[in-house]
Structures are given as structure tokens and as C-alpha cells.
Coordinates of C-alpha atoms in Angstrom, one line a residue:
X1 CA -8.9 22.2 0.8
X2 CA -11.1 23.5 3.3
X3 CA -14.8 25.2 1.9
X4 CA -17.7 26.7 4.2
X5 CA -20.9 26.2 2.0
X6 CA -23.9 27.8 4.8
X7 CA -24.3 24.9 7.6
X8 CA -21.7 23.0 5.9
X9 CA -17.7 22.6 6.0
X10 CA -16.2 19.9 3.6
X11 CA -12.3 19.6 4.2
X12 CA -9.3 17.7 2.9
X13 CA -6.4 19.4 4.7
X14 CA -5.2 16.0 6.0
X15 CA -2.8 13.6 5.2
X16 CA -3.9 11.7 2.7
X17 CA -7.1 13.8 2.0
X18 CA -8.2 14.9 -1.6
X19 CA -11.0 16.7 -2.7
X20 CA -10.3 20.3 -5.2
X21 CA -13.8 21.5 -5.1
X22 CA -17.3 21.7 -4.1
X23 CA -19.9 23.5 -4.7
X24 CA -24.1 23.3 -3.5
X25 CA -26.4 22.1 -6.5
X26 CA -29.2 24.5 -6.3
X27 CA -32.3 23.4 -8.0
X28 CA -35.8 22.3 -6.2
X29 CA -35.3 19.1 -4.7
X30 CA -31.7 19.0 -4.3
X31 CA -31.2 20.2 -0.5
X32 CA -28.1 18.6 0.4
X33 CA -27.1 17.8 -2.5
X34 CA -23.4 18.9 -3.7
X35 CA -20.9 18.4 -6.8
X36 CA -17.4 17.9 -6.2
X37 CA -13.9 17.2 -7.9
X38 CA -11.1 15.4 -7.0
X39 CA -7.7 17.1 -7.5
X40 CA -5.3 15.6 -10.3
X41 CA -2.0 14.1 -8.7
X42 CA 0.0 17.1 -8.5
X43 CA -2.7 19.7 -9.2
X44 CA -1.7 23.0 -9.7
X45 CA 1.6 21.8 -10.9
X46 CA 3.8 21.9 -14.2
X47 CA 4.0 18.0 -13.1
X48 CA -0.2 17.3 -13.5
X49 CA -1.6 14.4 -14.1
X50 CA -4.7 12.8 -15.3
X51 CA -5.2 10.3 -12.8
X52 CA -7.9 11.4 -10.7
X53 CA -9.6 8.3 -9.1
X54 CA -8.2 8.6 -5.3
X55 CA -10.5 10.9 -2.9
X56 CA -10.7 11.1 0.7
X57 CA -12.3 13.8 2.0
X58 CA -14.6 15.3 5.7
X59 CA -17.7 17.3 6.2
X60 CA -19.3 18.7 9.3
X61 CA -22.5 20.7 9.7
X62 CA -25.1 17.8 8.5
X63 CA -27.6 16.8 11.4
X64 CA -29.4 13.7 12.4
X65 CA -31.8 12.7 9.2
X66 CA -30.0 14.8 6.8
X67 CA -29.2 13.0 3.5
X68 CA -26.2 13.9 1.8
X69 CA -25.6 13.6 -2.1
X70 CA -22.4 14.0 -3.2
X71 CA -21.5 14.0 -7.5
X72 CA -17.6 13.8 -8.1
X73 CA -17.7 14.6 -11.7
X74 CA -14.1 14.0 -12.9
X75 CA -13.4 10.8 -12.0
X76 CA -11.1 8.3 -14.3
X77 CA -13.2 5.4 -15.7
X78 CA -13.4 3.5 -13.0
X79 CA -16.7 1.9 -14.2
X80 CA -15.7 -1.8 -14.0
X81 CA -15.0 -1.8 -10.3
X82 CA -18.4 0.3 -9.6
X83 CA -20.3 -2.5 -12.0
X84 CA -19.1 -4.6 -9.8
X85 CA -21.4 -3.5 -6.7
X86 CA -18.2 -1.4 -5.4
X87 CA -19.2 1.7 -3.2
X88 CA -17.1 4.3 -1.4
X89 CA -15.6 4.0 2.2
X90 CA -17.5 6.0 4.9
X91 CA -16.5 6.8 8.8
X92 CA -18.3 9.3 11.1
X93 CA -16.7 10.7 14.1
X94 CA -18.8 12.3 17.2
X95 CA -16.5 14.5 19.2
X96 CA -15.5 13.7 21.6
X97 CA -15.8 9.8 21.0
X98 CA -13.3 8.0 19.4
X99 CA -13.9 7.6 15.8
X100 CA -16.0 4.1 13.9
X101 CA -14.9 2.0 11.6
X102 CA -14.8 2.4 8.1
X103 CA -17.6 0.7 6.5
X104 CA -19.9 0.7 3.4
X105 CA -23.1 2.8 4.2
X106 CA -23.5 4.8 1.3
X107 CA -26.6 4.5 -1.1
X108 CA -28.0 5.5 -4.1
X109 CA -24.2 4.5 -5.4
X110 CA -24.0 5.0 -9.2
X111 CA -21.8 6.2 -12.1
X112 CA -22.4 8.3 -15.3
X113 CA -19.8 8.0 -18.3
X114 CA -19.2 12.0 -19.2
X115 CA -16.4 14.0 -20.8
X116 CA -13.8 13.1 -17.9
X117 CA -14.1 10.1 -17.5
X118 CA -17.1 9.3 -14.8
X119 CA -19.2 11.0 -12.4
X120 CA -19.4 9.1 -9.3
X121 CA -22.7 9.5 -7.3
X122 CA -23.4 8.4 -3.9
X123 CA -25.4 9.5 -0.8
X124 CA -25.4 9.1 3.3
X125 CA -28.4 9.4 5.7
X126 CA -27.1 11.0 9.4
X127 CA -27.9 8.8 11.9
X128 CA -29.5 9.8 15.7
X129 CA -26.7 10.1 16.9
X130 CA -25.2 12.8 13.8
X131 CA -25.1 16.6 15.4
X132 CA -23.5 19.5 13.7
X133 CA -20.3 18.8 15.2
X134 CA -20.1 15.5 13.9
X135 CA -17.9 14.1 10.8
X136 CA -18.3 12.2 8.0
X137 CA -15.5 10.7 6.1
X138 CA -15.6 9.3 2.7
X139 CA -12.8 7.9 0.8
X140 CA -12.1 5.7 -2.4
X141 CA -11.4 2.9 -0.9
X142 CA -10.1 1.5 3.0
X143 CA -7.2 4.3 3.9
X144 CA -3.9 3.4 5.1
X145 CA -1.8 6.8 6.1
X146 CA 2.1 6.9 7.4
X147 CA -0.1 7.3 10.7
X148 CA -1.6 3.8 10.5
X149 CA 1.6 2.4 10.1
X150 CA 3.5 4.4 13.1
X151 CA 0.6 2.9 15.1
X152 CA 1.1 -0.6 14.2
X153 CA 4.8 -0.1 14.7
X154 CA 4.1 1.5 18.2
X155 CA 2.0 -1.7 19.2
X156 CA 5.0 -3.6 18.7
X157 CA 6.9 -1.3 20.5
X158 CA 4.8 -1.1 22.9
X159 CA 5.5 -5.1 23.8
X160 CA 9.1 -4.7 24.8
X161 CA 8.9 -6.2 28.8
X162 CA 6.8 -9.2 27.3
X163 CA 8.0 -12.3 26.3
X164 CA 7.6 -12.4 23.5
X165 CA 9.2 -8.8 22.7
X166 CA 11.2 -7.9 19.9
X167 CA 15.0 -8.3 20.4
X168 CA 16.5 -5.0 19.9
X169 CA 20.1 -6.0 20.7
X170 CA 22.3 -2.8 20.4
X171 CA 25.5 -3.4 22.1
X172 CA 28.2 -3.9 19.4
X173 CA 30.2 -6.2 21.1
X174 CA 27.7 -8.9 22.8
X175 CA 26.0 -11.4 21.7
X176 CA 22.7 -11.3 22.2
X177 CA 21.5 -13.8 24.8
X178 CA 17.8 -13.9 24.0
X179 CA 16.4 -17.6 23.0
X180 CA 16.9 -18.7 19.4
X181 CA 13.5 -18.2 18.1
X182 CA 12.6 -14.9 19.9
X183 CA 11.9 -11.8 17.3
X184 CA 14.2 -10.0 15.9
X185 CA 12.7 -6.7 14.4
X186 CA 14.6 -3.3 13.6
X187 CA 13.3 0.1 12.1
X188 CA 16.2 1.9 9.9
X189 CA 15.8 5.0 7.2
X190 CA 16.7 3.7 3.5
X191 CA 16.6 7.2 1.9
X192 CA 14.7 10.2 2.2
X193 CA 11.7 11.6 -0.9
X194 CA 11.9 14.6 -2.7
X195 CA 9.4 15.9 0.5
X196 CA 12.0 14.7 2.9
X197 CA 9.6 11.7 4.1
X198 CA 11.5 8.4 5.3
X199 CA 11.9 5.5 3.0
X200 CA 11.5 2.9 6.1
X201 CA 13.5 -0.4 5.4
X202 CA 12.0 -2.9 8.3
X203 CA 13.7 -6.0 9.2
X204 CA 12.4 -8.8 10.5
X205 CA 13.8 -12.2 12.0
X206 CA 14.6 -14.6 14.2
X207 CA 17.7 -14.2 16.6
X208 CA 19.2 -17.6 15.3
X209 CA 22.1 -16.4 12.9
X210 CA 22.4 -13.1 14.3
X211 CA 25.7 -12.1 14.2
X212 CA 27.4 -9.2 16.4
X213 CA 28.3 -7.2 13.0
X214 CA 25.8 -5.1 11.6
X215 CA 25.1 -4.3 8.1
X216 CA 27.7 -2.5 6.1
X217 CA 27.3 0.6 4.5
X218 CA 26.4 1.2 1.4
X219 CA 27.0 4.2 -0.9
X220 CA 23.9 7.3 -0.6
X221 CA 21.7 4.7 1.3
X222 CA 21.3 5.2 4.9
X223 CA 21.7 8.8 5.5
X224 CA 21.4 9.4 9.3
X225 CA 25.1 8.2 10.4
X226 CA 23.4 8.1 13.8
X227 CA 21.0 5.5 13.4
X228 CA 22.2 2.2 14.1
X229 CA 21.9 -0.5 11.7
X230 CA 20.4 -4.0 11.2
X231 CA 22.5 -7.0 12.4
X232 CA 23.9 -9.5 9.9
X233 CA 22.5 -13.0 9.8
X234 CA 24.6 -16.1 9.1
X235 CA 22.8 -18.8 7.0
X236 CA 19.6 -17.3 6.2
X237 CA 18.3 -15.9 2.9
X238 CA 16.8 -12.4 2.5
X239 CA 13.2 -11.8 1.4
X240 CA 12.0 -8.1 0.1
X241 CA 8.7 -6.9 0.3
X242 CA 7.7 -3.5 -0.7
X243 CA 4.5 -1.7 -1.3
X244 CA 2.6 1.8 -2.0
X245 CA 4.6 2.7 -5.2
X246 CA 1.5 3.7 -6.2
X247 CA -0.4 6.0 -3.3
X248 CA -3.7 5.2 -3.9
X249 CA -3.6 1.5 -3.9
X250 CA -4.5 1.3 -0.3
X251 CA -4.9 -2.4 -0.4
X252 CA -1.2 -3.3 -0.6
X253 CA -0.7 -1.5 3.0
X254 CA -3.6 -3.7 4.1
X255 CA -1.8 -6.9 2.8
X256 CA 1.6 -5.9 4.3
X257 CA -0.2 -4.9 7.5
X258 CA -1.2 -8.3 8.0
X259 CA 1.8 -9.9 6.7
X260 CA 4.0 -8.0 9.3
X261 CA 1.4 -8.8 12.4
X262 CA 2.0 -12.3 11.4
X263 CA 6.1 -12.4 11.0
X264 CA 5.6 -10.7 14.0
X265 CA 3.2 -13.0 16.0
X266 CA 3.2 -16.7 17.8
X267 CA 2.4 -18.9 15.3
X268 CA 4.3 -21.9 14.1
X269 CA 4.3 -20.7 10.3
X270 CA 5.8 -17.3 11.5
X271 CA 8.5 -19.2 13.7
X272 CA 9.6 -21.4 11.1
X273 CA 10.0 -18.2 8.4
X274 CA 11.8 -16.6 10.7
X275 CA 13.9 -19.3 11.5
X276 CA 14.7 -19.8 8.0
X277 CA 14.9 -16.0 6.9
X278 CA 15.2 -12.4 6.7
X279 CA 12.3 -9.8 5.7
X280 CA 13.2 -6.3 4.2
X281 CA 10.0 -4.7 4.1
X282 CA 9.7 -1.4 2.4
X283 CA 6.0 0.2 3.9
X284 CA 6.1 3.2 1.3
X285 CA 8.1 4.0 -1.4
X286 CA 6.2 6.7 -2.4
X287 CA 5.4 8.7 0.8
X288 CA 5.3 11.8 -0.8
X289 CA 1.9 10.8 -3.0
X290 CA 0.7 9.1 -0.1
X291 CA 0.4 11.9 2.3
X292 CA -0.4 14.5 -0.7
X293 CA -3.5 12.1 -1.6
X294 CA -2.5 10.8 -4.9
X295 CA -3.5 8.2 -6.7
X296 CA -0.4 7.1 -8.6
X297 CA 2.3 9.3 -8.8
X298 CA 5.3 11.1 -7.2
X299 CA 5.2 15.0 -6.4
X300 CA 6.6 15.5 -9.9
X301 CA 4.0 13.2 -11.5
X302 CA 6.2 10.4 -12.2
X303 CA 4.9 6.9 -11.9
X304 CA 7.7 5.6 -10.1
X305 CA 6.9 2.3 -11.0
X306 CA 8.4 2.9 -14.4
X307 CA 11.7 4.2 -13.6
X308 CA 13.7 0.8 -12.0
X309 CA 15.2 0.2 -15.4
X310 CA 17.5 3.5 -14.1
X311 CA 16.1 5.5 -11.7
X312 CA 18.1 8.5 -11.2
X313 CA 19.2 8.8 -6.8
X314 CA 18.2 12.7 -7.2
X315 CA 14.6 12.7 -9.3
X316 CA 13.9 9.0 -7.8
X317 CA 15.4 8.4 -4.6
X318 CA 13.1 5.6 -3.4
X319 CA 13.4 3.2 -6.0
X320 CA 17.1 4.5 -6.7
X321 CA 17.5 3.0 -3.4
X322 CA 15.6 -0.2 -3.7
X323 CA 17.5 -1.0 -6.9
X324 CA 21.0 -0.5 -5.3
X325 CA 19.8 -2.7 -2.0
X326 CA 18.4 -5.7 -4.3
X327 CA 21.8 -5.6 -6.2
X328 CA 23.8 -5.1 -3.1
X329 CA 22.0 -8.8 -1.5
X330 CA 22.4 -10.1 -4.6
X331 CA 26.0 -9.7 -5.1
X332 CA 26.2 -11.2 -1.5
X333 CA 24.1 -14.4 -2.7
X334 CA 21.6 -13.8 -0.2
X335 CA 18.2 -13.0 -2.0
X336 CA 15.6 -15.4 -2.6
X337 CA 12.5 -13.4 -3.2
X338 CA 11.0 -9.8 -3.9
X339 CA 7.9 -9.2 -3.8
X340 CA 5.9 -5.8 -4.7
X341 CA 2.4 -5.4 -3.6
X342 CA -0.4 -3.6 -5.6
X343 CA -4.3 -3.0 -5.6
X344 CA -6.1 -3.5 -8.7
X345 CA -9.3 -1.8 -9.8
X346 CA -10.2 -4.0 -12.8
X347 CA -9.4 -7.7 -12.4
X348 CA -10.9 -9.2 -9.9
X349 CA -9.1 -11.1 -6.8
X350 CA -5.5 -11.6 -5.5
X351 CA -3.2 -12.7 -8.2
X352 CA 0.5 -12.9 -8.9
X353 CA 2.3 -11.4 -11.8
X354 CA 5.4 -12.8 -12.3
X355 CA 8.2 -13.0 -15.3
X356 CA 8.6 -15.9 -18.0
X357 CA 11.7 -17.8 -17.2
X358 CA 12.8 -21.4 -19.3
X359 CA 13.7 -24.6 -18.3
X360 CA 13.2 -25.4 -14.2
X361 CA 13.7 -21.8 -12.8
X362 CA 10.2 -21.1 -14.4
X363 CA 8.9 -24.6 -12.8
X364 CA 10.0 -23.1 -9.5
X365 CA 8.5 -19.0 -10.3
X366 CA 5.0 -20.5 -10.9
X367 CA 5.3 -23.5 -8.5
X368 CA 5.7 -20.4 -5.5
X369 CA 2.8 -18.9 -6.5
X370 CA 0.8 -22.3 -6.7
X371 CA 1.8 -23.1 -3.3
X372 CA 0.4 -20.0 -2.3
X373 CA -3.1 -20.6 -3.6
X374 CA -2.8 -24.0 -1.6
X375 CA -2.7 -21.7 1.5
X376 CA -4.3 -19.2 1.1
X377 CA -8.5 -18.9 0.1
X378 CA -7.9 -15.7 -1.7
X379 CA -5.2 -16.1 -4.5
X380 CA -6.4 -16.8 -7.5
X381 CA -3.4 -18.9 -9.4
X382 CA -5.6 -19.8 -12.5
X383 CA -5.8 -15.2 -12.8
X384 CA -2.0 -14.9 -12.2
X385 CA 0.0 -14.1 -15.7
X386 CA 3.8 -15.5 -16.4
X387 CA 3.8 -14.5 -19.8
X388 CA 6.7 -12.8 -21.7
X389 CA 4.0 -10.3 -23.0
X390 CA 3.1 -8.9 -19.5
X391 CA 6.6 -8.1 -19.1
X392 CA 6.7 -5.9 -21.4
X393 CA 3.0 -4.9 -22.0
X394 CA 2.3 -1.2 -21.9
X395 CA -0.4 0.9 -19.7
X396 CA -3.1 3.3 -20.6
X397 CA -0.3 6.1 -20.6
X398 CA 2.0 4.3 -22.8
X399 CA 4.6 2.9 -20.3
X400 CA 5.9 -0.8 -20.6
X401 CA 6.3 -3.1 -17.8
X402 CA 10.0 -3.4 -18.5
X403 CA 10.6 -0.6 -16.2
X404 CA 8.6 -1.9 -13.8
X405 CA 10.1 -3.1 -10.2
X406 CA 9.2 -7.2 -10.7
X407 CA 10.6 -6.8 -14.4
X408 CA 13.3 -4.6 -14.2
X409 CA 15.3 -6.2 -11.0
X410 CA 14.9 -9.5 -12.5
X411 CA 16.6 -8.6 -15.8
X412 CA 19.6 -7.0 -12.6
X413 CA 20.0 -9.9 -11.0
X414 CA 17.9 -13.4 -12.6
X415 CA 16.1 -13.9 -9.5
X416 CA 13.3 -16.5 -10.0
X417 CA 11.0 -15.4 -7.4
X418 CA 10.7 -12.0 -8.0
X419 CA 6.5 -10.8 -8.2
X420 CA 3.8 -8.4 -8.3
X421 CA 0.7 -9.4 -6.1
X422 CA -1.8 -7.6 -7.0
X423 CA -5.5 -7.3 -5.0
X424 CA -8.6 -6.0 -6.4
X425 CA -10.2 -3.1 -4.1
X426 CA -13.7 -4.9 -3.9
X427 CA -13.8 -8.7 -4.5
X428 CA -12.3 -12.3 -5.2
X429 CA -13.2 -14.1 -8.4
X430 CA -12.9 -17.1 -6.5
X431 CA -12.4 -18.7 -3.2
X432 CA -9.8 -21.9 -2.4
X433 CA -10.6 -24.7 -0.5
X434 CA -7.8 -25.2 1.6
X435 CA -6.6 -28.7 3.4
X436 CA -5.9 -28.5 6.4
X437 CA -2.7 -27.9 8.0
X438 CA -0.1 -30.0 9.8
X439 CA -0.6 -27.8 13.0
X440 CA -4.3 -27.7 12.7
X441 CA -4.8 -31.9 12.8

């Protein structure tokens, strides 16, 4: 979407970028002042939907001083999260300086129940240094586009004549040479989307257990016959971690951002997990919604996160192909965890759903997720939920949690540790006190 309204040019022709319409409120008093509405996932589509809470948007043409106040009037009922003190993301960019940080400068932030759901209001004062070239950004929450991720993949890239770069051994029939501990990181294609986006499968590890033999193929997965494939590890069990099922939950990229900067880095804790095992990490399985700007479906308004019990490898390629890799470690007796990351716009904090086992295997799923809080100050263990009924609990639109990834490929393969962590888009409930560490004394 790209509308010219006088001085004024509001845009969302980007990837990830949503905004339908907007139009000028013209009525004394209200220079500046426009009324806007986010496009449906899929809009304009037999495949519409009524989730509408996702916008991201730009508009040039406002000068130094000028307040701008914007109404999206067809917002979902996000009400909790605004009661909360939330407020929408805003950048500005001045040509031909690099672009700020995202930050919360908005005021006047409030919400109005109506037919819809909830109009949002908020407003931004220009700054000095704001000219008619400059842009301001607003979004629903912190983005996180394909792009992001190409650049945090290009930083590590980047490090190959350090030492600490990432081995990228390719030679068939050598060994590789580097020392035991040194990184071993490889980029591969799972699948393609109904778009033709990548389904990225990263792997992460040490070089200890790294055999010369790469991974085996596996029937419709890992389509580009050029491409080589991840090595095979000896003694070391197989972690999955995926995220962005659902587009608009921005907050699980930031969570796996950080988690792969840290497998990634120097640190003791990120030696030793390497040591001991090997990441699959899945950065989108919904590409498609990402870069159209939904919120939480696929192009044909599926919610993808409903379809594990049998997703179909034409209509649900993604998680068609995350299915058939879980079962495929499994049956090789190398999987010890999967985890799926969310955001959450209700409950507050970072907080693990996980599935209600018996006897010691359920001692062990809650114990993880204890252990966790012990190390980290932001999960919330007393807000996490193991209970039979939130495995098969059903959503505003009517669709249980069986079919959910965490529920669904535990009832494939009985794997204990197999979660959801969610993460609220604003704010913890709580904060841990944590001991200190080992490393740290």
C-alpha cells in the first residue's frame, strides 16, 4: 500500500509492512490527524481472516514540530496488552543517515472498544532534526524480517579468517582438522513455502563427533540436490528449535536471535552445549506471512500451528517438513528436546508450555523448565502450564492444541522435553534472583 494524502505519503510496500488504508480526518482541530486500517491476513483473498492486530507501516512529508495522530480502527481486542502501559514501536530515518533504533516515543497512546474489535490511537511529535524527506516507522511491536536474519547470519559469515570462525568443512573425504571445541555451523534449505520462500534448517555444533558422512537424505525434504549437507555427529543428542509459525509474534525471532549469538559465541555455557549437542534451528516456518505482514497465518489463511497432527507436504510444506525431520531423529534415537518459540499478547512474561506426562518423565519435563528459571531472571516457572487441559484446550477460533507442534510431535514420538516458550510483547510478571554461576565466582 502506498497513499499520497497532500504533503503526506504513508507506505507499506515492504516486507513485512501492513497498513490497507488511510485517509485525513478533516474536522477543526484535527491537522495531522489520520484514520487507518490494518489489512486482514490474506486480505483480498477467498483465504481472509480476522486477525488483524500486526501493522507496520512508513510516512514521509511531516516536518520538524508536526504532531502526528494516527487511529487504526479495526484492530483485534488487543486491550489487555495496551492496559498494560504497552505502546507501538517507532523509528525515524533521515536520508541519507543510517536509520535509529526502534524505540517507544509515541504519546497520547490509547484504545477504544468499537464494532471490530479496538481502535488503537497514538501520536508522534517530529523532532529538529525531521524534514519532509524524513521517515517514520511505526509497527506493533519490535520487527524481525528474513532481512534481519540474513544479517545476523552474514556477521557470522563475515568471521571466517578469525579464530574463532565457524568450521565449514566440505571436503567429503577429510576429516576436519580444526580443534575439538571450534564451531561448527551449517546453513541448508528444509523445504520451500507455498511463495517459494526457504524453510532454513541451521545447524549448530561443536567439531567433537563430527563425522566425514553427511546427513542422509530424506524423502521431499532438502530439495536443492546441489546444496551440500550437514555432517553427522557421533555421540551427541539433537536439539530442535523453531520459531515464527505465527508471523506476527516478533518476539520469538528476538529470543532465537539471542539464542543463536550465544551457541555461537565464547562463553563457557555455549562450549559445553556444544560439546554435548546438536541445534536444528528452524528461523521461520512461516516465511510467507512474515514477509506479507501477517499476524498469524499462512497465505491461505491457515494457522499452521494447527495442522502437525497431519499436515499435508503440498497445502503445509513447513511443518510437513518439520514433522517428518522430528520423526526421522527420532527413529535414529537422537532427540532430546524441541522447542517452539512464541510471543504472547495476554499473559504476562516468559513461560513454558509443556505436555502432562506420569510417573518420572513428567518429574524430568517440569524439572527442565525449573532449571531454566534458576538461570534465567525472565522465566516465569510458577506462569508455565503442564496440564492435560492445555493440551488440548481450544483458541478463540475454535482450534485445539492437539494439533499444535509441542502437542502433536509428542503424541509421534513420547519425547519428554518437547515445549512452547512463550514471551509477552511488553513485560515480565516477575523477575528471578539468580545465584551466581560457577564461572562467575
Amino acid at each position: 500500500m502506498r497513499t499520497v494524502l497532500g504533503d503526506f505519503c504513508f507506505f507499506s510496500d515492504f516486507p513485512s509492512g501492513n497498513l490497507h488504508s488511510i485517509e485525513p480526518i478533516k474536522s477543526e482541530g484535527s491537522e495531522h490527524e489520520f484514520r487507518g486500517r490494518i489489512a486482514r491476513d490474506c486480505e483480498g483473498t477467498e483465504h481472509a481472516t480476522e486477525n488483524r492486530s500486526w501493522f507496520y507501516f512508513g510516512v514521509t512529508g511531516a516536518a520538524a514540530g508536526h504532531t502526528l495522530t494516527i487511529h487504526l480502527e479495526n484492530m483485534n481486542n488487543q486491550s489487555r496488552l495496551y492496559s498494560q502501559g504497552y505502546e507501538p514501536l517507532v523509528r525515524t530515518h533521515h536520508p541519507p543517515h543510517a536509520a535509529g533504533a526502534w524505540g517507544r516515543a509515541c504519546t497520547h497512546v490509547h484504545t477504544t472498544p468499537n464494532s471490530t474489535g479496538l481502535s488503537l490511537t497514538f501520536s508522534f511529535t517530529c523532532t529538529p532534526h525531521h524534514t519532509p524527506a524524513s521517515i517514520v516507522y511505526f509497527a506493533f511491536a519490535y520487527p524481525y524480517t528474513l532481512e534481519d536474519w540474513e544479517g545476523l547470519m552474514a556477521k557470522w559469515d563475515s568471521l571466517h579468517s578469525s579464530s574463532h570462525s565457524p568450521c565449514k568443512q566440505r571436503d567429503e573425504k577429510v576429516a576436519c582438522s580444526c580443534p575439538p571445541d571450534a564451531v561448527y555451523m551449517h546453513r541448508d534449505v528444509l523445504t520451500h513455502s507455498l511463495d517459494g520462500n526457504a524453510i532454513e534448517l541451521l545447524t549448530i555444533s561443536a567439531v567433537s563427533g563430527m563425522q566425514v558422512a553427511r546427513g542422509e537424505s530424506i524423502a521431499g525434504l532438502f530439495p536443492d540436490p546441489g546444496r551440500t549437507r550437514a555432517h553427522n555427529f557421533d555421540g551427541k543428542k539433537v536439539v530442535v528449535v523453531s520459531s515464527r509459525v505465527h508471523p506476527g509474534e516478533t518476539p520469538a525471532s528476538h529470543i532465537l536471535h539471542g539464542l543463536v549469538e550465544h551457541l555461537l559465541g565464547p562463553s563457557p555455557a555455549a562450549v559445553a552445549a556444544r560439546r554435548h549437542f546438536v541445534f536444528k534451528i528452524i528461523p521461520f516456518l512461516n516465511p510467507d506471512g512474515v514477509v506479507r505482514g501477517h499476524y498469524r497465518a499462512d497465505t491461505r489463511g491457515v494457522n499452521l500451528n494447527r495442522t502437525y497432527t497431519a499436515p499435508d507436504a503440498t497445502a503445509h510444506p513447513s511443518t510437513h517438513a518439520l514433522r517428518t525431520l522430528i520423526a526421522r531423529l527420532q527413529s535414529r534415537g537422537g532427540l532430546f528436546m524441541y522447542i517452539d518459540l512464541h510471543g504472547h499478547a495476554n499473559k504476562k512474561g516468559c513461560f513454558f508450555y509443556g505436555n502432562s506426562l506420569s510417573g518420572p518423565a513428567h518429574t524430568d519435563n517440569v524439572l527442565f523448565a525449573k532449571l531454566a528459571a534458576m538461570n534465567c531472571p525472565t522465566i516465569d516457572f510458577e506462569g508455565s502450564n503442564f496440564s492435560a487441559k492445555n493440551m488440548v484446550s481450544k483458541d478463540k477460533r475454535g482450534q485445539s492444541k492437539d494439533g499444535s507442534a509441542r502437542v502433536a510431535l509428542y503424541h509421534l514420538t513420547g519425547l519428554t522435553h518437547c515445549y512452547t516458550i512463550e514471551s509477552n510483547y511488553h513485560s515480565a510478571r516477575k523477575l528471578n534472583v539468580l545465584s551466581p554461576c560457577a564461572a562467575d565466582t
